[in-house]
Tab-separated table of C-alpha atoms and ligand atoms in Angstrom:
chain	number	residue	atom	x	y	z
A	1	MET	CA	1.344	-16.617	282.294
A	2	SER	CA	-0.147	-14.004	284.623
A	3	ALA	CA	-3.228	-14.857	286.653
A	4	ASN	CA	-5.175	-12.508	284.426
A	5	GLU	CA	-4.320	-14.163	281.136
A	6	SER	CA	-6.099	-17.063	279.518
A	7	PRO	CA	-4.110	-20.177	278.564
A	8	SER	CA	-4.919	-19.525	274.904
A	9	GLY	CA	-3.318	-16.103	275.341
A	10	LYS	CA	-6.064	-14.622	273.192
A	11	HIS	CA	-8.342	-12.982	275.703
A	12	PRO	CA	-7.347	-11.655	279.091
A	13	THR	CA	-9.954	-12.975	281.505
A	14	ALA	CA	-12.109	-10.181	282.837
A	15	THR	CA	-11.686	-10.841	286.573
A	16	SER	CA	-11.127	-7.497	288.276
A	17	GLU	CA	-9.300	-6.984	291.554
A	18	ALA	CA	-12.581	-6.350	293.393
A	19	VAL	CA	-13.943	-9.651	292.133
A	20	ARG	CA	-10.730	-11.495	293.044
A	21	ASP	CA	-11.030	-10.061	296.586
A	22	SER	CA	-14.686	-11.095	296.951
A	23	ALA	CA	-15.727	-13.254	299.904
A	24	PHE	CA	-16.880	-15.958	297.480
A	25	LEU	CA	-13.538	-16.339	295.682
A	26	LYS	CA	-11.620	-16.059	298.966
A	27	ALA	CA	-13.652	-18.907	300.460
A	28	CYS	CA	-13.073	-21.014	297.323
A	29	ARG	CA	-9.320	-20.365	297.708
A	30	ARG	CA	-9.565	-21.223	301.445
A	31	GLU	CA	-8.453	-17.734	302.486
A	32	PRO	CA	-9.868	-15.773	305.452
A	33	VAL	CA	-13.236	-14.167	304.645
A	34	PRO	CA	-15.105	-11.103	306.024
A	35	HIS	CA	-18.246	-13.287	306.222
A	36	THR	CA	-19.295	-16.690	304.904
A	37	PRO	CA	-20.358	-16.123	301.280
A	38	VAL	CA	-23.787	-17.336	300.168
A	39	TRP	CA	-25.352	-18.172	296.820
A	40	PHE	CA	-28.097	-20.616	295.848
A	41	MET	CA	-28.227	-23.200	293.115
A	42	ARG	CA	-31.225	-22.284	290.940
A	43	GLN	CA	-31.357	-18.827	292.545
A	44	ALA	CA	-32.565	-17.458	289.211
A	45	GLY	CA	-35.832	-19.067	288.301
A	46	ARG	CA	-39.379	-19.838	289.121
A	47	SER	CA	-39.320	-18.818	292.799
A	48	LEU	CA	-39.056	-15.186	291.626
A	49	PRO	CA	-42.162	-13.363	290.308
A	50	GLU	CA	-39.898	-11.069	288.263
A	51	TYR	CA	-38.472	-14.204	286.560
A	52	ARG	CA	-41.908	-15.574	285.722
A	53	LYS	CA	-42.823	-12.181	284.284
A	54	VAL	CA	-39.850	-11.819	281.893
A	55	ARG	CA	-40.054	-15.491	280.835
A	56	GLU	CA	-43.759	-15.259	279.930
A	57	GLY	CA	-44.350	-16.833	276.515
A	58	ILE	CA	-40.642	-17.508	275.877
A	59	PRO	CA	-39.599	-21.186	275.807
A	60	MET	CA	-36.757	-22.122	278.188
A	61	LEU	CA	-34.114	-22.896	275.546
A	62	GLU	CA	-34.925	-19.759	273.594
A	63	SER	CA	-34.493	-17.649	276.746
A	64	CYS	CA	-30.982	-19.069	277.138
A	65	MET	CA	-30.110	-17.734	273.670
A	66	ARG	CA	-31.181	-14.120	274.256
A	67	PRO	CA	-28.259	-12.242	275.870
A	68	GLU	CA	-30.297	-9.319	277.266
A	69	LEU	CA	-32.820	-11.691	278.833
A	70	VAL	CA	-30.063	-13.939	280.250
A	71	THR	CA	-28.428	-10.844	281.749
A	72	GLU	CA	-31.672	-9.662	283.353
A	73	ILE	CA	-32.541	-13.105	284.776
A	74	THR	CA	-29.018	-13.659	286.132
A	75	LEU	CA	-29.095	-10.261	287.877
A	76	GLN	CA	-32.549	-10.669	289.448
A	77	PRO	CA	-31.483	-12.768	292.485
A	78	VAL	CA	-28.367	-10.605	292.985
A	79	ARG	CA	-30.525	-7.477	293.270
A	80	ARG	CA	-33.154	-9.133	295.439
A	81	HIS	CA	-31.188	-11.355	297.823
A	82	ASN	CA	-27.737	-9.723	298.158
A	83	VAL	CA	-26.097	-13.073	297.357
A	84	ASP	CA	-22.287	-13.183	297.093
A	85	ALA	CA	-22.194	-14.645	293.569
A	86	ALA	CA	-24.275	-14.755	290.421
A	87	ILE	CA	-24.733	-17.956	288.432
A	88	PHE	CA	-25.028	-17.639	284.690
A	89	PHE	CA	-28.591	-18.339	283.534
A	90	SER	CA	-28.516	-21.242	281.092
A	91	ASP	CA	-29.073	-24.995	281.267
A	92	ILE	CA	-26.831	-28.038	281.175
A	93	VAL	CA	-28.324	-29.142	277.830
A	94	VAL	CA	-27.589	-25.833	276.028
A	95	PRO	CA	-24.243	-27.047	274.568
A	96	LEU	CA	-25.943	-30.219	273.273
A	97	LYS	CA	-28.653	-28.170	271.585
A	98	ALA	CA	-25.897	-25.942	270.171
A	99	ILE	CA	-24.220	-28.861	268.354
A	100	GLY	CA	-27.511	-29.861	266.780
A	101	ILE	CA	-28.921	-32.533	269.104
A	102	ASP	CA	-32.690	-32.579	268.690
A	103	LEU	CA	-33.787	-31.794	272.233
A	104	ASP	CA	-36.177	-29.503	274.043
A	105	ILE	CA	-36.827	-28.492	277.663
A	106	LYS	CA	-40.466	-29.338	278.300
A	107	PRO	CA	-42.259	-27.306	281.013
A	108	GLY	CA	-42.826	-29.422	284.119
A	109	VAL	CA	-40.649	-32.243	282.727
A	110	GLY	CA	-37.123	-31.090	281.893
A	111	PRO	CA	-34.836	-31.962	278.973
A	112	VAL	CA	-36.314	-34.389	276.429
A	113	VAL	CA	-34.205	-35.852	273.584
A	114	GLU	CA	-36.130	-36.799	270.436
A	115	ASN	CA	-33.688	-39.489	269.271
A	116	PRO	CA	-31.726	-40.894	272.223
A	117	VAL	CA	-27.997	-41.650	271.793
A	118	ARG	CA	-27.554	-45.404	272.263
A	119	THR	CA	-25.327	-46.831	269.519
A	120	ARG	CA	-21.868	-46.220	268.135
A	121	ALA	CA	-23.464	-44.706	265.032
A	122	ASP	CA	-25.290	-42.226	267.302
A	123	LEU	CA	-21.928	-40.968	268.648
A	124	ALA	CA	-21.242	-39.302	265.294
A	125	ARG	CA	-24.020	-36.817	266.149
A	126	LEU	CA	-21.919	-35.498	269.041
A	127	ARG	CA	-19.584	-33.150	267.172
A	128	ASP	CA	-17.169	-30.725	268.829
A	129	LEU	CA	-18.538	-27.479	270.256
A	130	THR	CA	-16.957	-24.268	268.947
A	131	PRO	CA	-17.252	-20.803	270.543
A	132	GLU	CA	-19.271	-19.716	267.475
A	133	ASP	CA	-21.938	-22.322	268.349
A	134	VAL	CA	-22.639	-20.445	271.583
A	135	SER	CA	-21.812	-16.842	270.634
A	136	TYR	CA	-24.891	-15.777	272.648
A	137	VAL	CA	-23.142	-17.073	275.789
A	138	THR	CA	-20.051	-14.960	275.143
A	139	GLU	CA	-22.254	-11.946	274.453
A	140	ALA	CA	-24.377	-12.441	277.599
A	141	ILE	CA	-21.347	-12.853	279.875
A	142	GLY	CA	-19.812	-9.708	278.382
A	143	LEU	CA	-22.966	-7.751	279.261
A	144	LEU	CA	-23.181	-9.392	282.675
A	145	THR	CA	-19.655	-8.780	283.908
A	146	ARG	CA	-20.109	-5.070	283.158
A	147	GLU	CA	-23.324	-4.977	285.229
A	148	LEU	CA	-22.103	-7.174	288.085
A	149	GLY	CA	-19.224	-4.975	289.264
A	150	ALA	CA	-17.587	-6.668	292.261
A	151	THR	CA	-20.002	-9.645	292.284
A	152	PRO	CA	-18.375	-12.799	290.890
A	153	LEU	CA	-20.061	-14.719	288.070
A	154	ILE	CA	-20.123	-18.530	288.230
A	155	GLY	CA	-20.198	-20.394	284.921
A	156	PHE	CA	-21.419	-23.988	284.806
A	157	ALA	CA	-21.914	-27.130	282.774
A	158	GLY	CA	-23.381	-30.587	283.186
A	159	ALA	CA	-20.856	-33.346	283.898
A	160	PRO	CA	-20.473	-36.125	281.305
A	161	PHE	CA	-22.478	-38.709	283.320
A	162	THR	CA	-25.438	-36.403	283.978
A	163	LEU	CA	-25.494	-35.260	280.332
A	164	ALA	CA	-25.261	-38.892	279.194
A	165	SER	CA	-28.202	-39.767	281.418
A	166	TYR	CA	-30.466	-37.389	279.451
A	167	LEU	CA	-28.994	-38.321	276.056
A	168	VAL	CA	-29.310	-42.082	276.556
A	169	GLU	CA	-32.586	-42.192	278.495
A	170	GLY	CA	-34.182	-39.564	276.248
A	171	GLY	CA	-35.347	-37.526	279.260
A	172	PRO	CA	-35.387	-37.419	283.064
A	173	SER	CA	-35.080	-40.854	284.703
A	174	ARG	CA	-35.022	-42.251	288.220
A	175	THR	CA	-33.166	-45.469	287.417
A	176	TYR	CA	-30.840	-44.689	284.465
A	177	GLU	CA	-31.409	-48.230	283.207
A	178	ASN	CA	-30.538	-47.551	279.561
A	179	ALA	CA	-27.414	-45.592	280.479
A	180	LYS	CA	-26.273	-48.281	282.914
A	181	ALA	CA	-27.025	-50.985	280.327
A	182	ILE	CA	-24.390	-49.408	278.067
A	183	MET	CA	-22.008	-48.694	280.955
A	184	TYR	CA	-21.984	-52.366	282.005
A	185	GLY	CA	-22.681	-54.042	278.647
A	186	ASP	CA	-20.557	-52.026	276.213
A	187	PRO	CA	-17.860	-50.294	278.263
A	188	GLY	CA	-15.964	-49.237	275.122
A	189	LEU	CA	-18.951	-47.352	273.726
A	190	TRP	CA	-19.675	-45.889	277.179
A	191	ALA	CA	-16.110	-44.624	277.588
A	192	ASP	CA	-16.170	-43.059	274.109
A	193	LEU	CA	-19.548	-41.403	274.812
A	194	LEU	CA	-18.330	-39.893	278.080
A	195	ASP	CA	-15.071	-38.803	276.482
A	196	ARG	CA	-16.962	-36.963	273.700
A	197	LEU	CA	-19.134	-35.286	276.333
A	198	ALA	CA	-16.040	-34.319	278.334
A	199	ASP	CA	-14.643	-32.462	275.300
A	200	ILE	CA	-17.950	-30.667	274.676
A	201	THR	CA	-18.287	-29.744	278.358
A	202	ALA	CA	-14.701	-28.490	278.562
A	203	ALA	CA	-15.235	-26.346	275.455
A	204	PHE	CA	-18.439	-24.900	276.955
A	205	LEU	CA	-16.701	-24.018	280.236
A	206	LYS	CA	-13.762	-22.444	278.384
A	207	VAL	CA	-16.138	-20.156	276.477
A	208	GLN	CA	-17.632	-18.997	279.784
A	209	ILE	CA	-14.268	-18.445	281.494
A	210	GLU	CA	-12.792	-16.594	278.513
A	211	ALA	CA	-15.881	-14.357	278.478
A	212	GLY	CA	-15.459	-13.485	282.172
A	213	ALA	CA	-16.824	-16.228	284.457
A	214	CYS	CA	-14.465	-16.324	287.459
A	215	ALA	CA	-15.458	-19.758	288.841
A	216	VAL	CA	-17.114	-22.810	287.306
A	217	GLN	CA	-19.398	-25.475	288.695
A	218	LEU	CA	-19.661	-28.930	287.167
A	219	PHE	CA	-23.114	-30.346	287.927
A	220	ASP	CA	-23.026	-34.133	288.161
A	221	SER	CA	-26.485	-34.004	289.664
A	222	TRP	CA	-27.322	-37.662	289.147
A	223	ALA	CA	-23.938	-39.296	289.901
A	224	GLY	CA	-25.373	-40.399	293.260
A	225	ALA	CA	-27.012	-43.274	291.358
A	226	LEU	CA	-23.564	-44.908	291.048
A	227	SER	CA	-21.507	-47.049	293.420
A	228	PRO	CA	-18.030	-45.702	294.235
A	229	ALA	CA	-16.410	-48.475	292.152
A	230	ASP	CA	-18.575	-47.726	289.105
A	231	TYR	CA	-18.045	-43.982	289.544
A	232	ARG	CA	-14.266	-44.381	289.776
A	233	HIS	CA	-14.010	-46.710	286.810
A	234	SER	CA	-16.702	-45.482	284.417
A	235	VAL	CA	-17.312	-41.782	285.141
A	236	MET	CA	-14.435	-40.162	287.011
A	237	PRO	CA	-11.962	-40.240	284.067
A	238	ALA	CA	-14.299	-38.108	281.934
A	239	SER	CA	-15.047	-35.607	284.729
A	240	ALA	CA	-11.320	-35.428	285.519
A	241	LYS	CA	-10.651	-34.615	281.852
A	242	VAL	CA	-13.043	-31.644	282.098
A	243	PHE	CA	-11.383	-30.296	285.251
A	244	GLN	CA	-7.919	-30.786	283.764
A	245	ALA	CA	-8.920	-28.914	280.596
A	246	VAL	CA	-9.753	-25.751	282.570
A	247	ALA	CA	-7.051	-26.068	285.261
A	248	GLY	CA	-4.766	-23.570	283.513
A	249	TYR	CA	-7.168	-20.669	283.980
A	250	GLY	CA	-6.716	-20.745	287.758
A	251	VAL	CA	-10.447	-20.203	288.414
A	252	PRO	CA	-12.008	-22.261	291.247
A	253	ARG	CA	-13.677	-25.451	290.047
A	254	ILE	CA	-16.732	-26.621	292.008
A	255	HIS	CA	-18.043	-30.196	291.715
A	256	PHE	CA	-21.580	-30.994	292.838
A	257	GLY	CA	-23.972	-33.933	292.850
A	258	VAL	CA	-27.055	-35.101	294.756
A	259	GLY	CA	-26.940	-38.183	297.013
A	260	THR	CA	-23.168	-38.343	296.524
A	261	GLY	CA	-22.214	-38.923	300.178
A	262	GLU	CA	-20.295	-42.073	299.265
A	263	LEU	CA	-18.578	-40.310	296.336
A	264	LEU	CA	-17.384	-37.101	297.999
A	265	GLY	CA	-13.747	-38.190	298.193
A	266	LEU	CA	-13.689	-39.255	294.551
A	267	MET	CA	-15.467	-36.089	293.402
A	268	GLY	CA	-12.725	-34.056	295.029
A	269	GLU	CA	-10.038	-36.310	293.566
A	270	ALA	CA	-11.509	-35.765	290.090
A	271	GLY	CA	-9.966	-32.291	290.197
A	272	ALA	CA	-12.294	-30.003	292.141
A	273	ASP	CA	-11.144	-27.109	294.316
A	274	VAL	CA	-14.551	-26.961	296.021
A	275	VAL	CA	-16.801	-29.964	296.647
A	276	GLY	CA	-20.558	-29.393	296.807
A	277	VAL	CA	-22.414	-31.413	299.432
A	278	ASP	CA	-26.138	-32.142	299.591
A	279	TRP	CA	-27.977	-32.132	302.946
A	280	ARG	CA	-27.530	-35.833	303.696
A	281	VAL	CA	-23.969	-35.569	305.060
A	282	PRO	CA	-23.033	-32.929	307.685
A	283	LEU	CA	-20.194	-30.702	306.517
A	284	ASP	CA	-17.714	-31.794	309.219
A	285	GLU	CA	-18.184	-35.417	308.139
A	286	ALA	CA	-18.017	-34.346	304.469
A	287	ALA	CA	-14.670	-32.659	305.197
A	288	ARG	CA	-13.318	-35.943	306.590
A	289	ARG	CA	-14.461	-37.763	303.446
A	290	VAL	CA	-13.033	-35.137	301.068
A	291	GLY	CA	-9.740	-34.682	302.912
A	292	PRO	CA	-7.536	-31.583	303.209
A	293	GLY	CA	-6.853	-28.970	300.546
A	294	LYS	CA	-10.419	-28.377	299.358
A	295	ALA	CA	-13.236	-26.018	300.301
A	296	LEU	CA	-16.806	-27.259	300.726
A	297	GLN	CA	-20.095	-25.811	299.499
A	298	GLY	CA	-23.511	-26.428	301.032
A	299	ASN	CA	-25.640	-27.708	302.543
A	300	LEU	CA	-29.029	-26.576	303.934
A	301	ASP	CA	-31.899	-28.858	302.911
A	302	PRO	CA	-33.923	-26.716	300.431
A	303	THR	CA	-37.202	-27.951	301.949
A	304	VAL	CA	-36.286	-26.345	305.307
A	305	LEU	CA	-37.266	-23.012	303.716
A	306	PHE	CA	-40.902	-24.129	303.782
A	307	SER	CA	-40.817	-24.279	307.592
A	308	THR	CA	-40.993	-21.600	310.297
A	309	ARG	CA	-38.424	-18.795	310.613
A	310	GLU	CA	-37.228	-20.403	313.861
A	311	ALA	CA	-36.691	-23.763	312.151
A	312	VAL	CA	-34.766	-22.113	309.284
A	313	GLU	CA	-32.542	-20.342	311.826
A	314	THR	CA	-31.931	-23.539	313.813
A	315	LYS	CA	-31.057	-25.595	310.737
A	316	THR	CA	-28.866	-22.780	309.365
A	317	ARG	CA	-26.943	-22.637	312.628
A	318	GLU	CA	-26.435	-26.417	312.453
A	319	VAL	CA	-24.881	-26.041	308.987
A	320	LEU	CA	-22.623	-23.189	310.154
A	321	ASP	CA	-21.587	-25.087	313.311
A	322	ALA	CA	-20.641	-28.149	311.243
A	323	ALA	CA	-18.670	-25.835	308.914
A	324	ALA	CA	-16.803	-24.088	311.731
A	325	GLY	CA	-13.577	-26.081	311.300
A	326	LEU	CA	-13.499	-26.112	307.485
A	327	GLU	CA	-10.630	-24.645	305.448
A	328	GLY	CA	-13.150	-22.819	303.265
A	329	HIS	CA	-16.957	-22.750	303.251
A	330	VAL	CA	-19.395	-21.400	300.678
A	331	PHE	CA	-22.934	-21.486	302.084
A	332	ASN	CA	-25.530	-22.916	299.693
A	333	LEU	CA	-28.535	-25.200	299.714
A	334	GLY	CA	-28.002	-28.943	299.362
A	335	HIS	CA	-29.735	-28.770	295.955
A	336	GLY	CA	-31.560	-26.134	293.911
A	337	VAL	CA	-34.139	-23.637	295.174
A	338	MET	CA	-37.562	-25.249	294.824
A	339	PRO	CA	-39.991	-23.269	292.655
A	340	ALA	CA	-42.572	-22.767	295.450
A	341	THR	CA	-40.010	-21.291	297.881
A	342	ASP	CA	-40.932	-17.886	299.357
A	343	PRO	CA	-38.279	-15.512	297.942
A	344	ASP	CA	-38.338	-13.490	301.186
A	345	ALA	CA	-37.176	-16.597	303.075
A	346	LEU	CA	-34.109	-16.677	300.795
A	347	THR	CA	-33.370	-12.978	301.344
A	348	ARG	CA	-33.643	-13.480	305.133
A	349	LEU	CA	-31.355	-16.519	304.931
A	350	VAL	CA	-28.589	-14.569	303.164
A	351	ASP	CA	-28.817	-11.811	305.750
A	352	HIS	CA	-28.831	-14.331	308.604
A	353	VAL	CA	-25.684	-16.124	307.392
A	354	HIS	CA	-23.900	-12.805	306.812
A	355	THR	CA	-24.806	-11.564	310.289
A	356	LEU	CA	-23.902	-14.785	312.118
A	357	THR	CA	-20.539	-15.131	310.384
A	358	ALA	CA	-19.381	-11.456	310.246
A	359	ARG	CA	-15.746	-11.293	311.375
B	8	1CP	O1	-39.218	-22.829	282.431
B	8	1CP	C1	-38.417	-22.996	283.376
B	8	1CP	O2	-38.234	-22.123	284.204
B	8	1CP	C2	-37.777	-24.347	283.357
B	8	1CP	C3	-37.074	-24.730	284.592
B	8	1CP	C4	-35.575	-24.682	284.367
B	8	1CP	C5	-34.717	-23.646	284.776
B	8	1CP	C6	-35.047	-22.358	285.493
B	8	1CP	C7	-34.806	-25.651	283.707
B	8	1CP	C8	-35.303	-26.890	283.076
B	8	1CP	N1	-33.494	-25.231	283.712
B	8	1CP	C9	-33.394	-24.027	284.353
B	8	1CP	C10	-32.179	-23.217	284.523
B	8	1CP	C11	-30.991	-23.891	285.093
B	8	1CP	N2	-30.641	-25.198	284.886
B	8	1CP	C12	-29.996	-23.283	285.853
B	8	1CP	C13	-30.058	-21.781	286.152
B	8	1CP	C14	-29.088	-21.071	286.898
B	8	1CP	C15	-29.403	-20.979	288.386
B	8	1CP	O3	-29.015	-21.898	289.135
B	8	1CP	O4	-29.971	-19.967	288.829
B	8	1CP	C16	-29.053	-24.271	286.181
B	8	1CP	C17	-27.797	-24.132	287.019
B	8	1CP	C18	-29.470	-25.458	285.562
B	8	1CP	C19	-28.719	-26.723	285.605
B	8	1CP	C20	-29.442	-27.997	285.417
B	8	1CP	N3	-30.378	-28.324	284.468
B	8	1CP	C21	-29.174	-29.171	286.157
B	8	1CP	C22	-28.136	-29.253	287.227
B	8	1CP	C23	-28.619	-28.609	288.477
B	8	1CP	C24	-29.565	-29.419	289.325
B	8	1CP	O5	-30.638	-28.890	289.657
B	8	1CP	O6	-29.221	-30.565	289.672
B	8	1CP	C25	-29.996	-30.196	285.683
B	8	1CP	C26	-30.065	-31.621	286.168
B	8	1CP	C27	-30.754	-29.650	284.614
B	8	1CP	C28	-31.749	-30.350	283.778
B	8	1CP	C29	-33.059	-29.680	283.883
B	8	1CP	N4	-33.383	-28.538	283.217
B	8	1CP	C30	-34.644	-28.138	283.564
B	8	1CP	C31	-35.144	-29.072	284.524
B	8	1CP	C32	-36.488	-29.012	285.161
B	8	1CP	C33	-34.138	-30.030	284.730
B	8	1CP	C34	-34.183	-31.228	285.678
B	8	1CP	C35	-35.044	-32.329	285.128
B	8	1CP	C36	-34.864	-33.643	285.883
B	8	1CP	O7	-35.425	-33.764	286.991
B	8	1CP	O8	-34.172	-34.522	285.358
């Protein structure tokens, strides 16, 4: 199989030579780079006035299903900030909506599930995802890769644990008490739930890669709520299944969570090529925890952008200094861009990292 061919053999993946030679993909592959590549989680979104304008009156989930709108929103931060990668505009709950789960994304709240999934009978509602269920994703990525030229497109999905947290709790949670009640009290049901979600997530990532995404990020945003032993036993097998399912495409696989300092080694072991790090662990220490053979992504505290230009520059230099000995480094924030962030601070940050790291 050539690097340009999908494992299914049906669709050649759309990655062009210019994209393959991009600083972002080089850093993911731990090759020498012309400068440290930069992108931001949640770079498309409420921090941008042009985003708020095109989203006006259109509910979040509906915007994810309109290919022209998805294309425009995904391109907005690329045009404005000169970032080294685009991330597909969607949400982690889109594949669940696509298989008929009754959920909505409520403004100011996040994903809310009408009838939470808590029993074995509920599992039957989690059917397989087919490419036809998300044809708007294939269409949007087709439009996008034509517009993006040499800029790589990152596809993404929610990891089984983080998806399960919304499905079981019925919405955002700080404690995950209902999810953990199943994890500890009915491990068989828990394992089957996460395994179902792994299949759905893998199918969703495959759609994005076959349509032209040249890297994927698995967001296990809330895995930091787990001890290493619980993560290894009750969550890692499902996340590993997702990574294994897309291994054959040869696209870099990024694995990210918040508050996952104690889990960094395991999150790499699950099958990631790049491990995302929040701001709580310096990158040199993160590299020791992850071990050799993987690139790291991160990890400026997103709240630093609310401070003075001097403070942003100092904290940025600290991140770059800690990253100096890494095998590969993709600069990012330690979590998503906060909605009240000044977009000009993000543009300056990209320029600053490019200037400081130009080789
Ligand atoms: O109307 C709006 O603008 C709603 C806000 C919003 C946006 C812009 C939501 C609701 N989702 C999104 C888009 C989104 N979601 C992206 C866009 C691509 C980009 O990064 O530019 C991405 C990557 C996501 C992924 C996502 N959704 C995650 C993982 C990333 C993370 O921040 O940890 C999670 C946990 C979600 C759930 C979700 N969707 C929306 C919100 C507000 C939340 C979080 C709710 C909570 O606190 O539990």
